[in-house]
Coordinates of C-alpha atoms in Angstrom, one line a residue:
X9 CA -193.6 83.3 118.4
X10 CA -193.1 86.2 115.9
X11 CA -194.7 89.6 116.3
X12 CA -196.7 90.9 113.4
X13 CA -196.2 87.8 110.5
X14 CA -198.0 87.9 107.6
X15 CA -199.7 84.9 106.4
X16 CA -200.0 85.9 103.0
X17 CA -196.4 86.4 102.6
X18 CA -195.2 83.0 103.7
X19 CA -195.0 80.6 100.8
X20 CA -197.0 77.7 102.6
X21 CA -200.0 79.8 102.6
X22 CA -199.4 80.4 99.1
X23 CA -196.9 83.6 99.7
X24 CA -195.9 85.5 96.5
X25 CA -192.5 84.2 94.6
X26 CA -190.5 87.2 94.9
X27 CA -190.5 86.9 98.9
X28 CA -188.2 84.5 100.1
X29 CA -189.5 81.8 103.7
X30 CA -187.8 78.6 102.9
X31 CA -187.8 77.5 106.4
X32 CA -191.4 78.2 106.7
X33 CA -192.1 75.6 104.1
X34 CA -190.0 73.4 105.5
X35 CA -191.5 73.9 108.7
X36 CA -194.9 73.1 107.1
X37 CA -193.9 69.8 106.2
X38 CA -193.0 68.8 109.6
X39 CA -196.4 70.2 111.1
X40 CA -200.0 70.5 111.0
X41 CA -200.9 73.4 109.1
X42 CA -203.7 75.8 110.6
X43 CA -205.4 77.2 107.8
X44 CA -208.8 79.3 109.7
X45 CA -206.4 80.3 112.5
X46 CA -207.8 83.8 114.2
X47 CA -206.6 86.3 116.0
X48 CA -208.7 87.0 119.1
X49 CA -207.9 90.1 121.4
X50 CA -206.1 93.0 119.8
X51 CA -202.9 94.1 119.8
X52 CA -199.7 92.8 121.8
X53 CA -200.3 92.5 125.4
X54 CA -204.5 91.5 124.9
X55 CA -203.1 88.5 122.9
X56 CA -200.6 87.8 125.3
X57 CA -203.1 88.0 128.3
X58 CA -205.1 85.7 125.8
X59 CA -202.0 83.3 125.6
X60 CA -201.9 83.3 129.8
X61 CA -205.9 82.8 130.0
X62 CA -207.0 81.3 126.8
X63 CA -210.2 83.7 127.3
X64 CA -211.0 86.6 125.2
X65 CA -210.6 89.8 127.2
X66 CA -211.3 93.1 124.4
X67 CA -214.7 93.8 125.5
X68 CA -213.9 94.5 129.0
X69 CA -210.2 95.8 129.0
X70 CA -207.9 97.7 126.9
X71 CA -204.2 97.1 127.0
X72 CA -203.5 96.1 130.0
X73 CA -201.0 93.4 132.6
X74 CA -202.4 89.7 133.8
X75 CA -205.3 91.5 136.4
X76 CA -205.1 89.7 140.1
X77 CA -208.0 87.4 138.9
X78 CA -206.4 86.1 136.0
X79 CA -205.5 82.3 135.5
X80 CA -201.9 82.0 133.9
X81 CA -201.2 79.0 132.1
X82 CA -197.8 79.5 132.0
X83 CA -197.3 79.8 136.0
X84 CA -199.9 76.5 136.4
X85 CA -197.1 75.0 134.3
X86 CA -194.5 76.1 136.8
X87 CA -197.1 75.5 140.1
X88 CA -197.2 71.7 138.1
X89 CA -193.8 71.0 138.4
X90 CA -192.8 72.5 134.7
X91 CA -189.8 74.8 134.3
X92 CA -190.9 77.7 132.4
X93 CA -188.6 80.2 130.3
X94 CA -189.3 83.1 128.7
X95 CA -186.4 85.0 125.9
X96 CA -187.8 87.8 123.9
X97 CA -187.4 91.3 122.7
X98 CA -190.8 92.5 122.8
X99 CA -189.8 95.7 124.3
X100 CA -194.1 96.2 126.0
X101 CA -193.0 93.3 128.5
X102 CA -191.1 95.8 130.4
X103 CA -193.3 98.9 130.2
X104 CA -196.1 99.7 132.6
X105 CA -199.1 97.6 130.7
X106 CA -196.9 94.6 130.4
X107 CA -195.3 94.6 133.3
X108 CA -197.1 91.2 135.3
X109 CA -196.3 88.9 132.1
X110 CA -192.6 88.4 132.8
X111 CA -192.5 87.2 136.2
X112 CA -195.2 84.8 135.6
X113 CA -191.7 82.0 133.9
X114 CA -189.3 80.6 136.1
X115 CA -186.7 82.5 134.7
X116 CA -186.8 85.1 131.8
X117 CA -184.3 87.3 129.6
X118 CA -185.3 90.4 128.1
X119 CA -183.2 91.8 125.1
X120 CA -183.6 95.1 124.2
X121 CA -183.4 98.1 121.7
X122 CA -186.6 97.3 119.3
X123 CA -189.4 99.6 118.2
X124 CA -187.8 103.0 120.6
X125 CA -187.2 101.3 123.4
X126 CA -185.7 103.5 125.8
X127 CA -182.4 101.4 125.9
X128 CA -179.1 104.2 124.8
X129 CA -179.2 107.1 126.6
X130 CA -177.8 109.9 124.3
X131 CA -178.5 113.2 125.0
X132 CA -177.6 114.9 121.7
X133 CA -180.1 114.1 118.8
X134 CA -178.9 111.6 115.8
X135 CA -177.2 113.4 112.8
X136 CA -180.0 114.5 110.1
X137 CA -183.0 113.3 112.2
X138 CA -185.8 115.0 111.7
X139 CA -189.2 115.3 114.0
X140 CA -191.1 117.7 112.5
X141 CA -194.8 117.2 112.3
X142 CA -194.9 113.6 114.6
X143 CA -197.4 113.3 117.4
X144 CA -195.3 113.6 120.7
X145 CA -194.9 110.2 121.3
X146 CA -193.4 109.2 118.0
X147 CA -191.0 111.7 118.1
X148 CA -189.7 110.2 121.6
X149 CA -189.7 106.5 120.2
X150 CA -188.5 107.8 116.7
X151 CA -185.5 109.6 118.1
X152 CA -185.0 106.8 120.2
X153 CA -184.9 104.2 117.5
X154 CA -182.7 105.8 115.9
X155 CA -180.4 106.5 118.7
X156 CA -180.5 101.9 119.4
X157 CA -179.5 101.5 115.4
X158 CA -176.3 103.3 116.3
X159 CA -175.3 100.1 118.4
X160 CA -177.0 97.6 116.0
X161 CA -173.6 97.3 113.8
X162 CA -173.2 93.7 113.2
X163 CA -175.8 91.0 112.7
X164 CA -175.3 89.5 115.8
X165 CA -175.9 92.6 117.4
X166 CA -179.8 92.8 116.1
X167 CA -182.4 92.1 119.0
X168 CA -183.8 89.0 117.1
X169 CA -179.8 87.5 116.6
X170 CA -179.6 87.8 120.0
X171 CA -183.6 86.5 120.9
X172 CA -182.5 83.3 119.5
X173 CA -179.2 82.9 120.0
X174 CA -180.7 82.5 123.6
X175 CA -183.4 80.3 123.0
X176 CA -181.1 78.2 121.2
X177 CA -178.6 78.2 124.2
X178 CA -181.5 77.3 126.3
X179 CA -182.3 74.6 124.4
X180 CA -178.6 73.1 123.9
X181 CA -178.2 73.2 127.3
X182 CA -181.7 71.8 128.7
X183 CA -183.0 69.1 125.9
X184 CA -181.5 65.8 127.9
X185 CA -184.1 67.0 130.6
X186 CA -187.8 66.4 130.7
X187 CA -190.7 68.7 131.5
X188 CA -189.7 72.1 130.4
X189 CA -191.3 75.1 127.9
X190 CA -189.5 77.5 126.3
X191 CA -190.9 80.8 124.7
X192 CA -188.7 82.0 122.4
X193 CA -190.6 85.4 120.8
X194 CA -189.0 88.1 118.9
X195 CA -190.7 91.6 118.2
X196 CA -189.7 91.1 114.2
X197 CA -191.1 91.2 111.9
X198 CA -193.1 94.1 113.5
X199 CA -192.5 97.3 112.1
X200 CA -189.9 99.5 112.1
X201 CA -188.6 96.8 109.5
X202 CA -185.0 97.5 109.9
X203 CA -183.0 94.4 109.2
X204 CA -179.1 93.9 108.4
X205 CA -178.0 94.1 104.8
X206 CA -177.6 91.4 103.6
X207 CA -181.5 90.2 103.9
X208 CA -182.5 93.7 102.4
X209 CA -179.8 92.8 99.3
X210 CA -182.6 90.2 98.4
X211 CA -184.6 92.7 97.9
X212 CA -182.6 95.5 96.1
X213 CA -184.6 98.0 94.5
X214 CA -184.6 101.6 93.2
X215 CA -186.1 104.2 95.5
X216 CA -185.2 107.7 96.0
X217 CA -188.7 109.0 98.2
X218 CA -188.8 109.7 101.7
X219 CA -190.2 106.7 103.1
X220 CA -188.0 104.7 105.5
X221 CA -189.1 101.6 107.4
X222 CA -191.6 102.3 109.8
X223 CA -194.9 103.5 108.0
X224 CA -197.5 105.7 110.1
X225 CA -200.4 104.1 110.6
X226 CA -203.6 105.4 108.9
X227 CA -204.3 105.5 105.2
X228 CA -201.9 105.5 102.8
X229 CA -200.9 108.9 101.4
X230 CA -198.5 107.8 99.7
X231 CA -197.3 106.8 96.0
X232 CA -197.2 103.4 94.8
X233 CA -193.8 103.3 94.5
X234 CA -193.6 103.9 98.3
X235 CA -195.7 101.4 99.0
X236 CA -193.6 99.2 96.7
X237 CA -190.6 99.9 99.1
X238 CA -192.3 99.5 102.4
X239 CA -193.1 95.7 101.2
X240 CA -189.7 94.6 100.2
X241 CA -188.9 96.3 103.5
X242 CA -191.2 94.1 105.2
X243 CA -190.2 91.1 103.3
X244 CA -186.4 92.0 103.8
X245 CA -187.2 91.5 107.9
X246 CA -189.2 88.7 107.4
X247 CA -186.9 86.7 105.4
X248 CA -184.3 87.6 108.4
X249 CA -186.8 85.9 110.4
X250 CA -187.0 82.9 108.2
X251 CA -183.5 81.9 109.0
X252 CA -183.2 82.3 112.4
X253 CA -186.5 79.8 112.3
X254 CA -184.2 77.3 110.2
X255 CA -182.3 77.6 113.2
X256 CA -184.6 75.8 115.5
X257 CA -185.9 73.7 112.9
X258 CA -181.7 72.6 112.8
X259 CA -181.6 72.2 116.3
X260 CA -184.6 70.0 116.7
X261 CA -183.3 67.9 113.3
X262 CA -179.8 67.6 115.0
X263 CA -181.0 67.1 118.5
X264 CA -184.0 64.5 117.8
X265 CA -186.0 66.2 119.5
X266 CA -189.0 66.2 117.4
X267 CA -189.7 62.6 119.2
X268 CA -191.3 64.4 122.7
X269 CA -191.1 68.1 121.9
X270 CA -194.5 69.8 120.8
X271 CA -193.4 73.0 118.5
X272 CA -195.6 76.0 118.0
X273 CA -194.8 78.7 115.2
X274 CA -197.5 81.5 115.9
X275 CA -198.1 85.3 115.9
X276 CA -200.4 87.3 117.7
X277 CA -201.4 89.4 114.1
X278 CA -200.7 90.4 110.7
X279 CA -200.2 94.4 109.1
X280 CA -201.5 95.8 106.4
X281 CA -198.5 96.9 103.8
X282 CA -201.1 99.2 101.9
X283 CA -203.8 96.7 101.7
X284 CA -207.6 98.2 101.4
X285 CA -205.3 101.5 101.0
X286 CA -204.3 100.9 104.8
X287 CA -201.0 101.0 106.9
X288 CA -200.8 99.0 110.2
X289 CA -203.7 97.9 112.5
X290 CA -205.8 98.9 115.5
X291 CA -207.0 102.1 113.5
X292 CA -208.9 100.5 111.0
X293 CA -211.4 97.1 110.8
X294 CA -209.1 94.2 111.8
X295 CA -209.2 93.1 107.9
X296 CA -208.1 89.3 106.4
X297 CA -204.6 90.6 106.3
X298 CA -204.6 91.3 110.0
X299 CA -206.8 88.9 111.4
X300 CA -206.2 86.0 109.7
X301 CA -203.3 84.3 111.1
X302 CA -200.8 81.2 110.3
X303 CA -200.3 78.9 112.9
X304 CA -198.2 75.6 112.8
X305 CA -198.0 72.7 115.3
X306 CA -196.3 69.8 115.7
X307 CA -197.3 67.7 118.4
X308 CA -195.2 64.2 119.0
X309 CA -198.0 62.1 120.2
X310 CA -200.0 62.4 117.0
X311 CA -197.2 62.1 114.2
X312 CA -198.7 64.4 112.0
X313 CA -196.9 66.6 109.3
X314 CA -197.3 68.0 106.5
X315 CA -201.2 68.5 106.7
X316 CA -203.8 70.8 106.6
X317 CA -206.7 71.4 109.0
X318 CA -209.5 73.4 108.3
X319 CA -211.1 73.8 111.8
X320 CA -211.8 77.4 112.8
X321 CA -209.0 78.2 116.2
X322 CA -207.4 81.0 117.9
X323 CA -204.8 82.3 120.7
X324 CA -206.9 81.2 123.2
X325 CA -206.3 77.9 122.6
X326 CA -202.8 77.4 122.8
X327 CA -202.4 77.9 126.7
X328 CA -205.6 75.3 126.6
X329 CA -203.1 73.1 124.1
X330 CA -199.9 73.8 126.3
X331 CA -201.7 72.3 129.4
X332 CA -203.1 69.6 127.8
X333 CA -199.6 68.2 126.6
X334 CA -198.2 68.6 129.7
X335 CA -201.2 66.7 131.7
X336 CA -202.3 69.7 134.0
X337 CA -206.3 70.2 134.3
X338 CA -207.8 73.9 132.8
X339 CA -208.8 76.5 134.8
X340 CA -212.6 76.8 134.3
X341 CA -212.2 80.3 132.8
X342 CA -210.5 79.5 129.8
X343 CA -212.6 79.8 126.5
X344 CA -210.1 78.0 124.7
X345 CA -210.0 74.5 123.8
X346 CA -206.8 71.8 123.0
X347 CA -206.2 71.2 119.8
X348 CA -204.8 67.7 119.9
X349 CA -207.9 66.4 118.1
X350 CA -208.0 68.7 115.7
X351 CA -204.2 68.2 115.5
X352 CA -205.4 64.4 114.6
X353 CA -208.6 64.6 113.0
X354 CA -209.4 67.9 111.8
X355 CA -212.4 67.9 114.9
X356 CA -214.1 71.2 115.2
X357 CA -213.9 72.9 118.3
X358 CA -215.9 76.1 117.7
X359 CA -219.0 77.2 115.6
X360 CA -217.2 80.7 116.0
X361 CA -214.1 83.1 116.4
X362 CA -214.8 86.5 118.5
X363 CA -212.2 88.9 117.7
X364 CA -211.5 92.7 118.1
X365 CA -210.0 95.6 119.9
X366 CA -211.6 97.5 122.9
X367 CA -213.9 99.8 122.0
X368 CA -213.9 98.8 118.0
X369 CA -215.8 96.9 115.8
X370 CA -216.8 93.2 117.6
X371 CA -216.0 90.8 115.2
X372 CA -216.7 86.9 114.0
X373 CA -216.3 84.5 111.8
X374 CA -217.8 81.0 111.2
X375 CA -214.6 80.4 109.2
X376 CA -216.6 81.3 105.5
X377 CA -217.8 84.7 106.7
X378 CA -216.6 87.7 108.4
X379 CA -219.2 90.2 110.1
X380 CA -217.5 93.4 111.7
X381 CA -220.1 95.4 113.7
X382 CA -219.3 99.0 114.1
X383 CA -220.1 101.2 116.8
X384 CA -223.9 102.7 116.3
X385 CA -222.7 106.0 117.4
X386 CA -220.0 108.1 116.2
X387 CA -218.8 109.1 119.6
X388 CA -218.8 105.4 120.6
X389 CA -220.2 105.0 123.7
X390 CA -221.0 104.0 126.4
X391 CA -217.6 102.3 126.7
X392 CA -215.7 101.5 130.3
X393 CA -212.5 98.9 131.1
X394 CA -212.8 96.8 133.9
X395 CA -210.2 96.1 136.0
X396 CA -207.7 96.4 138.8
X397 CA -204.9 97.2 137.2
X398 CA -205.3 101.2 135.7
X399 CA -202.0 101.2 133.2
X400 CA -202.0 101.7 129.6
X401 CA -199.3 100.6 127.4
X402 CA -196.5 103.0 128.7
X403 CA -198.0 104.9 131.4
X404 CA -200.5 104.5 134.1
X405 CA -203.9 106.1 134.0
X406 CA -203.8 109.6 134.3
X407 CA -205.7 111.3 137.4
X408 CA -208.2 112.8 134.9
X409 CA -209.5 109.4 134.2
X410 CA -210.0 108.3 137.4
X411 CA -212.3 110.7 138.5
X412 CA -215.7 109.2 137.8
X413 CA -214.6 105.7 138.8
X414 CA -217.0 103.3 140.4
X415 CA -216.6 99.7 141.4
X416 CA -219.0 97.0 139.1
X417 CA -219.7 94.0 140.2
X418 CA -218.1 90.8 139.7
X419 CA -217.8 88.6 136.9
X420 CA -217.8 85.0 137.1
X421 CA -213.9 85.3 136.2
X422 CA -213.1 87.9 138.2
X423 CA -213.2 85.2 141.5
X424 CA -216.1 87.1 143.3
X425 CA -213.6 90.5 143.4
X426 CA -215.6 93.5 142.3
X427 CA -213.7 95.5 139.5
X428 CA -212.9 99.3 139.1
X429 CA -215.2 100.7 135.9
X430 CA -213.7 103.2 134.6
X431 CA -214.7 105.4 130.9
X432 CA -212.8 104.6 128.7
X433 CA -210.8 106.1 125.4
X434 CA -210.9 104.4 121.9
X435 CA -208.4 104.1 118.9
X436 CA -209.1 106.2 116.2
X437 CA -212.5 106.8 114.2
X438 CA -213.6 103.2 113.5
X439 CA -217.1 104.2 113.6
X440 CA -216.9 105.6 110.3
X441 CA -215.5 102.5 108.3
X442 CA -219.6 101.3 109.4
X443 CA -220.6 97.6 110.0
X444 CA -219.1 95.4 107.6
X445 CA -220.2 92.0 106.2
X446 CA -217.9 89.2 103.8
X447 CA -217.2 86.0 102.3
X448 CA -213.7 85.2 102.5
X449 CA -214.0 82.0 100.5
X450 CA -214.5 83.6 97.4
X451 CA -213.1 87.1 98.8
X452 CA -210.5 86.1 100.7
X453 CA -209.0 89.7 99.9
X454 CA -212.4 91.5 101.1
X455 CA -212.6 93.8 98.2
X456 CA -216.7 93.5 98.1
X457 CA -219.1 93.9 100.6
X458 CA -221.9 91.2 100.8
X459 CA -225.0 92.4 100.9
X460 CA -227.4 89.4 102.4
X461 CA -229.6 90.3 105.3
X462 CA -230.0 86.8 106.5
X463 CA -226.4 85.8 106.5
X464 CA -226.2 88.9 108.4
X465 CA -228.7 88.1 110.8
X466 CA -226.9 84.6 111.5
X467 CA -223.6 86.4 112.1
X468 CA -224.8 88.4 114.3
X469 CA -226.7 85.9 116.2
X470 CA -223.7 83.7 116.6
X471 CA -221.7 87.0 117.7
X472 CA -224.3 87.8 120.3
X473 CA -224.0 84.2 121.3
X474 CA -220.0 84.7 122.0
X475 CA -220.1 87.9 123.4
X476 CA -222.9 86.5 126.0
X477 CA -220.9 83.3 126.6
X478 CA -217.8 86.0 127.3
X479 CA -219.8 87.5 129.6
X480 CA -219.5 91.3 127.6
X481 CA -220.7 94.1 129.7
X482 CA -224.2 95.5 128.6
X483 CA -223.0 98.8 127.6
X484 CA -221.3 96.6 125.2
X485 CA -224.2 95.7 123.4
X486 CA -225.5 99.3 123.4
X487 CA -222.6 100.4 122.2
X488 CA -223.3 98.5 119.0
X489 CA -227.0 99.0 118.5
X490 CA -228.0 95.4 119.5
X491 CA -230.3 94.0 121.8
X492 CA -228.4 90.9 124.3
X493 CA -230.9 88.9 123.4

């Protein structure tokens, strides 16, 4: 699993020239190729509570751990007799709205230093760093970034050498014995895009502005040439990540183990690079470029490779997919569906994709269009998070926010346990971006907005339809202007 991979930039999905993924081709020819794979839950940790539940969970939480209620896939793997192993360096795993994921494996190893992760403790500030004008957080995880480069010398020393290196031992030492999983998921090629060298010599180019590797997110202010370096940036990482992928695809060639091994190449979302005059995610609509996402499988007991499948799927169904290879029943809360059928047949498994962050626009798609639905108010309300579990991403909730608490009362999924309600904050100004409607078959770039009040009308139906079968909370669908109904 890679964090953040763009699948317009990998030649199999018809990636530009200049940017070099040979592995990712060759992967593609050894896999079924996903091309309408979607995101569901936005960002990190809701698609990695999606990847434990294989149900969507953006319209009642914000970032957040695996709540009490929650079905893990991955720890009815281990309950089933599976060992489970986690590597990574996706530094929110350890921070307070990640923190229940981990422990869910068998046995996990956490690398650090990525993204300002509060690894090297140096008290004096880097030479020639400069803060000025950063919101208070980035200046901590910009100082600190910058302070972990200092012991990123050598290759070998870079979070996603190391990410593999131990997925690799894991796999060396493990593949003569039967019923195991490995996830091996590196933070790259999520930003800041700092990669060694020798992948950014690929790239060499002439730049003399002030823009390094790690691009606010918001519009661009920028100048084109800017822009210009932030992509080869970009590419630079991802081509780093490219090799260390043709180091699985080695291991499985030497070790024979594409015989009874399934292998899943996935992301949890893509980043705009200055698209729709855009940086990043989460603070504007979760366009093609974000929500579109490449997804590759190969499982042994169909044989296929090197084919495409047009069936509309998501995160949600790859816990679905993982328990159905390994012969253990699904939980009845998961939304998602296996996808050995589809694997072998191209069969449908959804009229739909519901995706989105809490508290911005609810989106779908049918797989030929994309509705976003904006919030009908600019103060976007009423909006709450449900749960049991009151941490954001890197703190808990403050006092403030818990003052006007009550307890709601249980959802199906939430076991018969009543929830806390609590108001909730949003990212941003989404509202003003407005409801949004296209056809990505012949705008797969979205540069026009259709305007076609019945295709409109059946979007939203078939949104409505997912959001009731979700179970959304009805403030959700005030929230938006719609009736439930």
């Amino acid at each position: 699993m890679f964090d953040t991979l763009n699948r317009h930039m990998l030649s199999p999905y018809g990636g530009p020239d200049w940017i070099q993924t040979p592995n990712f081709q060759r992967l593609a020819e050894r896999t079924a190729v996903f091309d309408n794979s979607y995101i569901g839950s936005m960002p990190c940790m809701p698609a990695r509570r999606e990847l434990h539940t294989g149900r969507y969970n953006f319209l009642h939480r914000s970032w957040g751990p695996l709540e009490p209620f929650d079905d893990s896939a991955i720890e009815m793997l281990g309950e089933a007799g599976v060992y489970t192993h986690l590597i990574t360096d996706h530094q929110h795993y350890w921070e307070d709205g990640g923190g229940t994921y981990h422990p869910r494996y068998a046995s996990f190893e956490l690398i650090r230093g990525q993204e300002g992760d509060p690894w090297k403790g140096e008290v004096r500030n880097p030479d020639g760093l400069s803060l000025e004008g950063l919101h208070p957080i980035a200046r901590k995880m910009y100082r600190q970034d910058r302070i972990n480069r200092q012991y990123m010398r050598k290759e070998e020393q870079f979070p996603q050498a190391q990410t593999f290196s131990g997925g690799l031992e894991f796999i060396e030492l493990n593949h003569e014995e039967d019923n195991w999983y490995l996830q091996l998921e590196t933070f790259d090629p999520h930003e800041p895009f700092f990669s060694p060298e020798q992948y950014k010599k690929l790239y060499a180019h002439d730049y003399k502005g002030p823009l390094g590797d790690w691009p606010i997110y918001g519009p661009v202010t920028e100048t084109p040439e800017d822009v210009r370096h932030m992509r080869f940036e970009y590419a630079a990482l991802l081509t780093m990540c490219d090799h260390y992928l043709g180091k699985v695809l080695d291991v499985m060639d030497r070790l024979d183990l594409w015989k009874d091994t399934l292998l899943i190449v996935n992301t949890d979302h893509g980043f705009l690079l200055g698209e729709h005059d855009q940086w990043a995610k989460c603070v504007q609509p979760f366009y093609n470029e974000v929500a579109h996402t490449p997804l590759f499988i190969w499982d042994p007991r169909t044989g296929v490779q090197g084919e495409r499948r047009q069936s509309l799927v998501q995160t949600i169904d790859l816990p679905a997919t993982l328990l159905d290879y390994f012969g253990v029943g699904l939980p009845k809360d998961m939304q998602g569906q296996p996808l050995r059928r589809t694997i072998e047949t191209d069969e449908p498994i959804r009229e739909g994709a519901l995706f989105g962050i809490h508290g911005g626009h609810v989106n779908v798609t049918d797989g030929r269009y994309v509705y976003m639905r904006a919030a009908a108010n600019a103060d976007n309300r009423p909006l709450y998070n449900y749960t049991l579990m009151p941490t954001h991403m890197r703190s808990r909730f403050h006092p403030q926010e818990l003052q006007n608490i009550e307890l709601a009362n249980p959802f199906s999924f939430t076991k018969q346990i009543q929830t806390l309600k609590i108001p909730a904050r949003t990212w941003g100004n989404l509202h003003a971006f407005g409801t949004l409607l296209y056809d990505v078959h012949n705008d797969p770039q979205q540069k026009s907005q259709l305007q076609d009040s019945k295709i409109e009308a059946r979007m939203l139906s078939l949104m409505k339809q997912l959001m009731r079968e979700n179970e959304a909370p009805d403030e959700q669908y005030e929230r938006l202007g719609i009736s439930s109904s």
